[in-house]
Short mmCIF file of N, CA and C in Angstrom, two decimals:
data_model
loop_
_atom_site.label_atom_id
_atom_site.label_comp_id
_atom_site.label_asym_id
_atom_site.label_seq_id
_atom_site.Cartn_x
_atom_site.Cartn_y
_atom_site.Cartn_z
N UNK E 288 42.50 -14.26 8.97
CA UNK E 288 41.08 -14.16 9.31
C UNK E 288 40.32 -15.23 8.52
N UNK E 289 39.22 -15.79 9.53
CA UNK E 289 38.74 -17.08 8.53
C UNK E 289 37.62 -16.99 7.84
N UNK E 290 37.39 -17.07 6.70
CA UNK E 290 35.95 -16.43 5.97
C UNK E 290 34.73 -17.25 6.05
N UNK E 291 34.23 -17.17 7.14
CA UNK E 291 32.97 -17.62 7.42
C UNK E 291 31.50 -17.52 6.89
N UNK E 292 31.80 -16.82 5.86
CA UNK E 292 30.76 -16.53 5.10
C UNK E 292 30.06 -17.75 4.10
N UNK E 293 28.79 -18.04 4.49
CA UNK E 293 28.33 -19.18 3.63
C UNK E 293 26.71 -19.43 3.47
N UNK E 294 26.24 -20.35 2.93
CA UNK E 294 24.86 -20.81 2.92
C UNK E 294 23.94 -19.82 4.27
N UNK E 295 24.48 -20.39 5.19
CA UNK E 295 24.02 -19.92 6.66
C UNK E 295 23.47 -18.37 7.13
N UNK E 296 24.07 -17.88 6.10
CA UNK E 296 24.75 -16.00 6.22
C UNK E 296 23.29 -15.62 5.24
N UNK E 297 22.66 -16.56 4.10
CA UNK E 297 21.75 -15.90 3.16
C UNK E 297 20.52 -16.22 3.97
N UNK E 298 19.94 -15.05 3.97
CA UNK E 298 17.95 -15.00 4.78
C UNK E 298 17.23 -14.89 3.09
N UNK E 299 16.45 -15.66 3.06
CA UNK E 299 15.74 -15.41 2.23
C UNK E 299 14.36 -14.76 2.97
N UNK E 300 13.53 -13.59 2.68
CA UNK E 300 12.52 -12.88 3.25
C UNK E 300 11.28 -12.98 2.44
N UNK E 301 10.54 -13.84 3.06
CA UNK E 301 9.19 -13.52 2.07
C UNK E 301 8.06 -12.31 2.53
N UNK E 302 6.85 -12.09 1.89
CA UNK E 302 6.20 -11.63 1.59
C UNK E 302 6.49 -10.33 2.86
N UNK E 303 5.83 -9.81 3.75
CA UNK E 303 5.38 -8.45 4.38
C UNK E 303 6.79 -8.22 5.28
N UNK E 304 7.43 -9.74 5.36
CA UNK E 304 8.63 -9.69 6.37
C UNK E 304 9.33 -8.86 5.39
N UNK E 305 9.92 -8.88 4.25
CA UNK E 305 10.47 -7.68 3.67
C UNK E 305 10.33 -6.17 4.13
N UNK E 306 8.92 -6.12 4.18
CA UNK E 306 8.75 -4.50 4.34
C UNK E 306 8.77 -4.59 5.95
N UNK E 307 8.40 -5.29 6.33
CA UNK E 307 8.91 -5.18 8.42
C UNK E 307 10.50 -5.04 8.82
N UNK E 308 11.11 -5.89 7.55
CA UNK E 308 12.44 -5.64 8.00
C UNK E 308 13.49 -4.76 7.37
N UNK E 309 12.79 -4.04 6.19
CA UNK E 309 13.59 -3.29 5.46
C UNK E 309 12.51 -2.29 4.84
N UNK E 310 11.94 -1.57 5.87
CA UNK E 310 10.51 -0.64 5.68
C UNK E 310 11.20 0.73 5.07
N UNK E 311 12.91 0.77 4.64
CA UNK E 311 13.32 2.05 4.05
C UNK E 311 13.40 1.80 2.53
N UNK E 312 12.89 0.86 2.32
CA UNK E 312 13.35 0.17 0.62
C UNK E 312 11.40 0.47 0.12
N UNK E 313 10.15 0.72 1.34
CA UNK E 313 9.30 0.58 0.43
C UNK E 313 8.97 2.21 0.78
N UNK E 314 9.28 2.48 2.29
CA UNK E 314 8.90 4.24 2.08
C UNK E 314 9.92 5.36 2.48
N UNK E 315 11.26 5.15 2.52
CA UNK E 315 11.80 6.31 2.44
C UNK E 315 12.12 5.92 4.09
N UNK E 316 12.87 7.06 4.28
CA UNK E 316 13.55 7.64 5.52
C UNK E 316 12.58 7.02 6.77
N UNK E 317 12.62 6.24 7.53
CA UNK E 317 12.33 6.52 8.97
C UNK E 317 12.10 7.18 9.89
N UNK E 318 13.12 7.39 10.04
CA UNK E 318 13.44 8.43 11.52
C UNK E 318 12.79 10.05 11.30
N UNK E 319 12.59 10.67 10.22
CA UNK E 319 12.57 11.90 10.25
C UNK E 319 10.72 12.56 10.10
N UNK E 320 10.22 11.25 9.76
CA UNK E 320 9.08 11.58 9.41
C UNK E 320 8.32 11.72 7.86
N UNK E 321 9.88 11.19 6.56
CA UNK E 321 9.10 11.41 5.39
C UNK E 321 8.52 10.38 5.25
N UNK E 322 9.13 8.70 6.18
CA UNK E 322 8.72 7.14 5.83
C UNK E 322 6.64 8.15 5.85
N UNK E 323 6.39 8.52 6.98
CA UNK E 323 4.98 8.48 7.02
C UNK E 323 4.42 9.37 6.01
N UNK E 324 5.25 10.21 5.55
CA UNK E 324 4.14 11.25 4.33
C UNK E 324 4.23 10.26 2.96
N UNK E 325 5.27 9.65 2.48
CA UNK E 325 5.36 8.29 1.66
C UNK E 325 4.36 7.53 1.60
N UNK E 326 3.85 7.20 3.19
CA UNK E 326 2.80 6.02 3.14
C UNK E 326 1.05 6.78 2.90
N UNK E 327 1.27 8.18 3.35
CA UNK E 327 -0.02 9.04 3.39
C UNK E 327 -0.02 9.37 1.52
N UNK E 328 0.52 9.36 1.21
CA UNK E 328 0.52 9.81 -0.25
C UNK E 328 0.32 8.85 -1.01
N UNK E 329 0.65 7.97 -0.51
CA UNK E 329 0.84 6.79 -1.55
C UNK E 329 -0.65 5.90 -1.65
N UNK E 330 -1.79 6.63 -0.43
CA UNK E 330 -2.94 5.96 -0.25
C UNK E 330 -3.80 7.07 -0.80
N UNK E 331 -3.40 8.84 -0.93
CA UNK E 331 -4.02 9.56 -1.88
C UNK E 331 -3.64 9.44 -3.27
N UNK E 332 -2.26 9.00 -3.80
CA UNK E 332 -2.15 8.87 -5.11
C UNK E 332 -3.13 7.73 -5.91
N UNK E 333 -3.69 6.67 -4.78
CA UNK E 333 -4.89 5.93 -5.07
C UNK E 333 -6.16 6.35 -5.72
N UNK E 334 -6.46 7.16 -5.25
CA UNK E 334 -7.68 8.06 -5.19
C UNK E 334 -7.41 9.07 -5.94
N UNK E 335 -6.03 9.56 -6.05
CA UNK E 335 -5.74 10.66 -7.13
C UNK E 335 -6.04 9.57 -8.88
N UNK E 336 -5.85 8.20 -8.75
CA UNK E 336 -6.03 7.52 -9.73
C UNK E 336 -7.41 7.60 -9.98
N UNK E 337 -8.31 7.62 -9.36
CA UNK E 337 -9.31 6.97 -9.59
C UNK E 337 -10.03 8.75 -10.24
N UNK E 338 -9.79 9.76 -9.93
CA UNK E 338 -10.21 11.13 -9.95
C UNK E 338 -9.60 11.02 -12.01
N UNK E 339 -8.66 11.01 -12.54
CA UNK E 339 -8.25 10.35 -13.47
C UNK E 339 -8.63 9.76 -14.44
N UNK E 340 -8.94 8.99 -14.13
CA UNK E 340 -9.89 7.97 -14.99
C UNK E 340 -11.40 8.21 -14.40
N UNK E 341 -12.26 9.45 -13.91
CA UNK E 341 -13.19 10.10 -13.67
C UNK E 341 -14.34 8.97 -12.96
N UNK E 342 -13.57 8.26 -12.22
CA UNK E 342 -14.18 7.65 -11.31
C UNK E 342 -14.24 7.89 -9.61
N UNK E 343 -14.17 9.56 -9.98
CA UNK E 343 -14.02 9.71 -8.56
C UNK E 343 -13.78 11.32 -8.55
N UNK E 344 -14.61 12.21 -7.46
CA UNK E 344 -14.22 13.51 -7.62
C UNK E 344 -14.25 14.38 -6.48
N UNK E 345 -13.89 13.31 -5.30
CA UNK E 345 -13.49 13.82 -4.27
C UNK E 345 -12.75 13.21 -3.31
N UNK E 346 -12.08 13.67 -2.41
CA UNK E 346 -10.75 13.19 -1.86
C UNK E 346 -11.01 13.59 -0.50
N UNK E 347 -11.10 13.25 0.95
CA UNK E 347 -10.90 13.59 1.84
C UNK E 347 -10.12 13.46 2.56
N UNK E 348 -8.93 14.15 3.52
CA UNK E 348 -7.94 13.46 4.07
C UNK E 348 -8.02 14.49 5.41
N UNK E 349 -8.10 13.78 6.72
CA UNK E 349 -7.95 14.02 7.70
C UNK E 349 -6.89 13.95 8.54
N UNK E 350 -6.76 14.75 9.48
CA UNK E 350 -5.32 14.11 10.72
C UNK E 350 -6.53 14.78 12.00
N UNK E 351 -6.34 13.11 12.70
CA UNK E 351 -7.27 13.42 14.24
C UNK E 351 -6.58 13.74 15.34
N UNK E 352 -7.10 14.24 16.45
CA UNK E 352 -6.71 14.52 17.54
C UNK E 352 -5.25 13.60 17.94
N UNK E 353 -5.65 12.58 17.49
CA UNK E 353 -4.81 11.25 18.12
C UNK E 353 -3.50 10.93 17.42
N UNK E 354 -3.51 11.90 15.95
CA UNK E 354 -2.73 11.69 14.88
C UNK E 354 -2.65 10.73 14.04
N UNK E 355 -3.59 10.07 14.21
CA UNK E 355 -4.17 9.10 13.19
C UNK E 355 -4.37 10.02 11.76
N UNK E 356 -4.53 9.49 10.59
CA UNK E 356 -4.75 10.43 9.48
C UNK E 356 -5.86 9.04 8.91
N UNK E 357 -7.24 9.68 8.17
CA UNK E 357 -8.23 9.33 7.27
C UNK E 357 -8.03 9.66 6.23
N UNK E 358 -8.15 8.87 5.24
CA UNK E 358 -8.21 9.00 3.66
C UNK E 358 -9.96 8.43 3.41
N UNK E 359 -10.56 9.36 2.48
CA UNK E 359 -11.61 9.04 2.34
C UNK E 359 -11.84 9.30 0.64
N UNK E 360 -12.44 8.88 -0.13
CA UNK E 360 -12.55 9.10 -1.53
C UNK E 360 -14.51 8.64 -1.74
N UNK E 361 -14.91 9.09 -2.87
CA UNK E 361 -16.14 8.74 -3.52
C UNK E 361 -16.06 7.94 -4.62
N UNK E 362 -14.51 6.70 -4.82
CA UNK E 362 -14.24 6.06 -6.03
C UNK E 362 -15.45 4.90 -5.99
N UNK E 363 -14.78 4.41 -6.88
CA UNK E 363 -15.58 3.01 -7.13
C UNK E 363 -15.40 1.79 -5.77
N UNK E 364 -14.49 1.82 -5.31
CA UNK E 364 -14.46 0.98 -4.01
C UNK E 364 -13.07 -0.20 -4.01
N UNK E 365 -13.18 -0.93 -3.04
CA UNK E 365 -12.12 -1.91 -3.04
C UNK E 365 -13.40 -3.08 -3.14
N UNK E 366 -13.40 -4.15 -4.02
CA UNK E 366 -14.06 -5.20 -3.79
C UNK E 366 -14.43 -5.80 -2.66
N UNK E 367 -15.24 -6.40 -2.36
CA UNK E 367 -15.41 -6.67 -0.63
C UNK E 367 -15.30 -8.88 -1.18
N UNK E 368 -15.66 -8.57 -2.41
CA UNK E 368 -16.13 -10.79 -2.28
C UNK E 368 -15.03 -11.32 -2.04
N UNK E 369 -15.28 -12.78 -2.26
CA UNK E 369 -14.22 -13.38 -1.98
C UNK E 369 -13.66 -14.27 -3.41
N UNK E 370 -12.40 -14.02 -3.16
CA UNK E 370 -11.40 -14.32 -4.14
C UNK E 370 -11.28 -16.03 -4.79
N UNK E 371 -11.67 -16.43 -5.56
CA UNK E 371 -11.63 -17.49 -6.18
C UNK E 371 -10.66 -18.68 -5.68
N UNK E 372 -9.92 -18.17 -6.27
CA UNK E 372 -8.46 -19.02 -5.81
C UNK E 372 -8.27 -18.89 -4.64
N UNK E 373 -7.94 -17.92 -3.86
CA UNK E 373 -7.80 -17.67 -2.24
C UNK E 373 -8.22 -18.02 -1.29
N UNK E 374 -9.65 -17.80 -1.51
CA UNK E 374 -10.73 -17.94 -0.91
C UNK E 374 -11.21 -16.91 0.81
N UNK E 375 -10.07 -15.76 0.33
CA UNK E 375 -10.77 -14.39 1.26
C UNK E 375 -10.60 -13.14 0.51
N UNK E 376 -11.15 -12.40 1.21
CA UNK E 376 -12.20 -11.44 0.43
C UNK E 376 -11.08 -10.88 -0.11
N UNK E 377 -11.38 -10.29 -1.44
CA UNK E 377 -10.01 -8.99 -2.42
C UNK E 377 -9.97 -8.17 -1.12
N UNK E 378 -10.97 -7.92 -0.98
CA UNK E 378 -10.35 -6.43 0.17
C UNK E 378 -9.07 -6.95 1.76
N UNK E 379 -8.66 -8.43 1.81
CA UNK E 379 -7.93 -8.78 2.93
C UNK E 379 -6.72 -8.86 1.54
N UNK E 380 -7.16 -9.65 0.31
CA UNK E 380 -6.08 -9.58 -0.22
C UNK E 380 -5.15 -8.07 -0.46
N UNK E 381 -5.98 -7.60 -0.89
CA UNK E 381 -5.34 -5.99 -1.60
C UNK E 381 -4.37 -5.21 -0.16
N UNK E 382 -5.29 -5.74 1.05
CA UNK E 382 -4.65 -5.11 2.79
C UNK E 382 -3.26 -5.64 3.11
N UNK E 383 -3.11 -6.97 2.36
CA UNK E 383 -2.19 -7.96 2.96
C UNK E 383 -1.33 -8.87 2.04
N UNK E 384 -1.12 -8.85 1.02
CA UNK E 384 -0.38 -9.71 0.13
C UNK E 384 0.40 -8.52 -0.95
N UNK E 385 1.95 -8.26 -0.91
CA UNK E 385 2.78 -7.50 -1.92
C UNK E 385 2.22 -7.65 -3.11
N UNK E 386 2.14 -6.97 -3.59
CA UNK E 386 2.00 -6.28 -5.18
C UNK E 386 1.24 -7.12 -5.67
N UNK E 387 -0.47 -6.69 -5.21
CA UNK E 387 -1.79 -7.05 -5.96
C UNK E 387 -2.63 -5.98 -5.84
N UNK E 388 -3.33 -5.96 -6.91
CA UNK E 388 -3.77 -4.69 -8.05
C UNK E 388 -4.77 -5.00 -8.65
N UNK E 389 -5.45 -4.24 -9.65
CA UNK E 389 -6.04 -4.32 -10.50
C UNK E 389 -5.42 -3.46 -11.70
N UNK E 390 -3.88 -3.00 -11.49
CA UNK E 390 -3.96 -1.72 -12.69
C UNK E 390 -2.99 -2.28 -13.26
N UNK E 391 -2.26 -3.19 -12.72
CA UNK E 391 -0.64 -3.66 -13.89
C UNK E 391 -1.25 -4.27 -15.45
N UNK E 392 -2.13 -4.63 -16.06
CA UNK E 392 -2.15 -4.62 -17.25
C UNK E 392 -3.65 -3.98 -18.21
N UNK E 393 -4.01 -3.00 -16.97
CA UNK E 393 -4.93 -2.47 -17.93
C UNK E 393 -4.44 -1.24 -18.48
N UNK E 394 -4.74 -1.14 -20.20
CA UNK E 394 -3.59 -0.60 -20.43
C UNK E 394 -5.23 0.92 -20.82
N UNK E 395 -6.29 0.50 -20.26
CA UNK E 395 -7.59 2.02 -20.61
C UNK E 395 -7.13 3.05 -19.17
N UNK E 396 -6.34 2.56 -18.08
CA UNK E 396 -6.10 3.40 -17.12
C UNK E 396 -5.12 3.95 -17.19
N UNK E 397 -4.33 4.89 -17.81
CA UNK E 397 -3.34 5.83 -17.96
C UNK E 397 -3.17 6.85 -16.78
N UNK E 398 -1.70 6.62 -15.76
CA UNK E 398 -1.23 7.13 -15.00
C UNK E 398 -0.98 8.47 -15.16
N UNK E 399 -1.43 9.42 -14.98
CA UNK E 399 -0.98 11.08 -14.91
C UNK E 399 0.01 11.21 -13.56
N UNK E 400 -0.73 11.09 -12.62
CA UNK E 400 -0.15 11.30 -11.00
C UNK E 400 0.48 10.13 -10.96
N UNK E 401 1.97 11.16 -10.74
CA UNK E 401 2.84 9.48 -10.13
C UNK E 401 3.52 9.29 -8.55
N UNK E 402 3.03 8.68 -7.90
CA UNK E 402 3.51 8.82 -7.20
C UNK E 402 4.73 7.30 -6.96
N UNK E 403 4.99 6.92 -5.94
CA UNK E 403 5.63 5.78 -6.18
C UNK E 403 5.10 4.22 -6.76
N UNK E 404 4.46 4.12 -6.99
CA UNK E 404 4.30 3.00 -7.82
C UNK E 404 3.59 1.60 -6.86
N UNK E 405 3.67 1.70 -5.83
CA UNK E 405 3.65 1.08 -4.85
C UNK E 405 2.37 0.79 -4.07
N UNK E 406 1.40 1.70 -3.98
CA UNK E 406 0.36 2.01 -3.63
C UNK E 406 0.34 1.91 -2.20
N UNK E 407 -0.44 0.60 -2.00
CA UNK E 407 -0.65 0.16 -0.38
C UNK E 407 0.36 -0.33 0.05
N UNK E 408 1.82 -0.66 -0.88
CA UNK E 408 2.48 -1.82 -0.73
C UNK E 408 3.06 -1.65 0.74
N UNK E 409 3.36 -0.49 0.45
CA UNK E 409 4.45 0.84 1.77
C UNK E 409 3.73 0.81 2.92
N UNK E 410 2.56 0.71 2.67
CA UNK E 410 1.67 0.62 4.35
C UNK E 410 1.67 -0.79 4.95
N UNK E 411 1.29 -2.43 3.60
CA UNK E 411 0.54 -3.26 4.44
C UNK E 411 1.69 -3.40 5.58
N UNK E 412 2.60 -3.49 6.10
CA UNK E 412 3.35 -4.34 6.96
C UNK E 412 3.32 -3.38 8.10
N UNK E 413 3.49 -1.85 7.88
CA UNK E 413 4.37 -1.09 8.74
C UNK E 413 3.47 -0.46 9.52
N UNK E 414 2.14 0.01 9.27
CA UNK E 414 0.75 0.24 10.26
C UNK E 414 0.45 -0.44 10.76
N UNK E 415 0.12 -0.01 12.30
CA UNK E 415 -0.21 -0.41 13.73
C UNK E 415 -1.74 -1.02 13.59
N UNK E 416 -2.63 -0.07 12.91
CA UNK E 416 -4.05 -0.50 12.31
C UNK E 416 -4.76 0.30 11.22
N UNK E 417 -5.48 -0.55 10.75
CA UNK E 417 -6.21 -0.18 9.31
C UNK E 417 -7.56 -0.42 9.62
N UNK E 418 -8.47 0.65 9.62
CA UNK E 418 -9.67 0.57 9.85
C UNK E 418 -10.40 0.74 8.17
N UNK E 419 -11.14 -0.05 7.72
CA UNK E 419 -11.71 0.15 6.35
C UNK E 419 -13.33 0.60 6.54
N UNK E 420 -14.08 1.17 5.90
CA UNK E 420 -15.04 1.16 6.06
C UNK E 420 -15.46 1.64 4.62
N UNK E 421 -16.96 0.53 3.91
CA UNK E 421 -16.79 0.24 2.63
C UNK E 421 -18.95 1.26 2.91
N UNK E 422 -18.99 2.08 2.35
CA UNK E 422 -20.00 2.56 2.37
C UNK E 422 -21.11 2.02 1.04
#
């Protein structure tokens, strides 16, 4: 047998194509229905942060007719300006680019609720749509 294995055979995957093509590495199971409670939790463990560090003291979470589910909170917000270096708004960055934050080195926000670590990461690629609405 001839070992064909070479250069050709390695994919390198950048940014969201990871989680499009290997969406069990950021939320769990697929097929059964936990991939989606993974991604629903992982957008209240947000808001469970912010309740925490007492920036926040209410949580709303809906499932509509349509089965859509709403997450709603009274935190401090997602930034809406636009990003220096980037030059579009934090809030497209935070929707759309792997593992960007504001919490990896502030060390006054101490994690109680853990959930996976991940936050939005598990959603940006794998939702159909994201409706934001910044009150």
């Amino acid at each position: 047998m001839l070992n064909n294995y070479n250069y050709t055979n390695i994919k390198i995957l950048k940014g969201l194509e990871v989680v499009r093509k290997c969406p069990g590495m950021y939320i769990g199971e697929v097929e059964n229905g936990n991939g989606l409670h993974h991604m629903v939790f992982e957008i209240i463990d947000n808001s469970v942060d912010e309740i925490i560090i007492n920036k926040c003291d209410k949580i709303i979470v809906t499932i509509h007719n349509d089965n859509s589910i709403s997450i709603q909170d009274n935190g401090k917000g997602i930034p809406t300006n636009i990003h220096k270096k980037k030059k579009i708004s934090i809030a497209e960055i935070l929707m759309t680019i792997l593992h960007t934050g504001s919490k990896f080195n502030n060390k006054k926000k101490k994690k109680k609720w853990e959930g996976g670590g991940g936050g939005g990461d598990s959603n940006k690629s794998i939702i159909n749509f994201v409706h934001i609405v910044f009150l």
